[in-house]
Structure formats: C-alpha cells, structure tokens
CSV table of C-alpha atoms in Angstrom, one decimal:
chain,number,residue,atom,x,y,z
A,28,SER,CA,-111.6,26.8,-204.3
A,29,LEU,CA,-109.0,25.9,-206.7
A,30,LYS,CA,-106.1,23.6,-205.4
A,31,ARG,CA,-102.7,24.8,-205.8
A,32,PRO,CA,-100.7,22.4,-207.8
A,33,TYR,CA,-97.9,21.2,-206.0
A,34,LYS,CA,-94.2,21.0,-207.5
A,35,LYS,CA,-93.3,17.3,-208.6
A,36,LYS,CA,-89.4,18.3,-208.2
A,37,ALA,CA,-87.8,18.4,-204.4
A,38,THR,CA,-84.0,18.5,-204.1
A,39,ILE,CA,-82.5,16.7,-201.1
A,40,ILE,CA,-79.0,17.7,-199.7
A,41,ALA,CA,-77.1,15.5,-197.1
A,42,THR,CA,-74.1,16.0,-195.7
A,43,TYR,CA,-72.3,12.7,-196.8
A,44,ASP,CA,-73.1,10.4,-199.6
A,45,THR,CA,-73.9,7.6,-197.6
A,46,ASP,CA,-77.0,9.3,-195.8
A,47,LEU,CA,-78.1,10.5,-199.3
A,48,GLY,CA,-78.6,7.0,-200.4
A,49,LEU,CA,-80.3,6.1,-197.0
A,50,ILE,CA,-82.8,8.9,-197.6
A,51,LEU,CA,-83.4,7.9,-201.2
A,52,THR,CA,-84.0,4.3,-200.6
A,53,TRP,CA,-86.5,5.3,-197.2
A,54,LEU,CA,-88.3,7.5,-199.9
A,55,ARG,CA,-88.8,4.7,-202.2
A,56,LEU,CA,-89.8,2.5,-199.5
A,57,ASN,CA,-92.6,5.0,-198.7
A,58,LYS,CA,-93.6,5.3,-202.3
A,59,ALA,CA,-92.9,9.1,-202.0
A,60,ILE,CA,-90.7,9.5,-205.3
A,61,SER,CA,-90.9,8.3,-208.7
A,62,SER,CA,-87.1,8.9,-209.4
A,63,ALA,CA,-83.9,10.4,-208.5
A,64,GLY,CA,-81.6,12.4,-210.6
A,65,GLU,CA,-77.6,12.1,-210.5
A,66,ARG,CA,-76.1,12.7,-207.1
A,67,ARG,CA,-74.0,15.7,-206.9
A,68,ASP,CA,-71.3,17.0,-205.0
A,69,ILE,CA,-72.2,20.6,-203.9
A,70,GLY,CA,-68.9,21.6,-201.8
A,71,ASN,CA,-70.2,21.1,-198.2
A,72,GLY,CA,-72.5,17.7,-199.1
A,73,TYR,CA,-74.4,16.1,-201.6
A,74,ALA,CA,-77.6,17.1,-203.5
A,75,VAL,CA,-80.2,15.1,-205.8
A,76,THR,CA,-83.2,16.3,-207.3
A,77,VAL,CA,-86.1,13.8,-207.0
A,78,LYS,CA,-89.5,13.5,-208.7
A,79,GLY,CA,-92.0,13.0,-206.4
A,80,LYS,CA,-95.5,11.1,-206.3
A,81,VAL,CA,-96.5,13.2,-203.2
A,82,SER,CA,-95.9,17.1,-202.5
A,83,LYS,CA,-92.7,18.7,-201.5
A,84,SER,CA,-94.2,19.1,-198.0
A,85,ALA,CA,-95.1,15.5,-197.7
A,86,ILE,CA,-91.6,14.3,-198.7
A,87,ARG,CA,-90.1,17.0,-196.3
A,88,ASP,CA,-92.4,15.7,-193.7
A,89,LEU,CA,-91.0,12.2,-194.3
A,90,VAL,CA,-87.2,13.1,-194.5
A,91,LYS,CA,-87.5,15.1,-191.4
A,92,ASP,CA,-89.2,12.4,-189.2
A,93,LYS,CA,-86.6,9.7,-190.1
A,94,PHE,CA,-83.4,11.8,-190.5
A,95,GLY,CA,-83.8,15.0,-188.4
A,96,VAL,CA,-81.2,17.7,-188.8
A,97,PHE,CA,-79.1,15.4,-191.1
A,98,ALA,CA,-81.0,16.2,-194.5
A,99,LYS,CA,-82.8,18.9,-196.0
A,100,VAL,CA,-85.4,19.2,-198.5
A,101,ILE,CA,-85.8,22.3,-200.8
C-alpha cells in the first residue's frame, strides 16, 4: 500500500508568548522541528508555523504530552 505523505508544516498556538517559546525549545530538543517561522499575535494568543522533521501527529503528541491544554497543534 502507498503511504500517504505527511504535511511538513504545522501551526502551534499558545495563549502566551512565553509558553510558545518553551514549546519551540522542547520541540527542538526532541529534534521534531527543523525551523520555526515568526511568532504572531492572533488576538487571543500567539501562533507560529513550524517545519517538522516528523509528522504533524507526532508533533501534536509531543506537545500534548508535555503541555496539555496550554497548546494546540493544527
């Protein structure tokens, strides 16, 4: 069977800029992302687009396990 190629980009959303910084550091430590775009204010929080070295669901799992409800990966 053909494996579906996974998307290399994911957007991470957090309520606070400091939380977003911690999340990005955590993902870099775990070698889950190769780069992160500019952090942007989205009104009720902050968002950043990252380029993943692993699948989006793997990034989502990493973030959810460590930060729980404080971050969202879309």
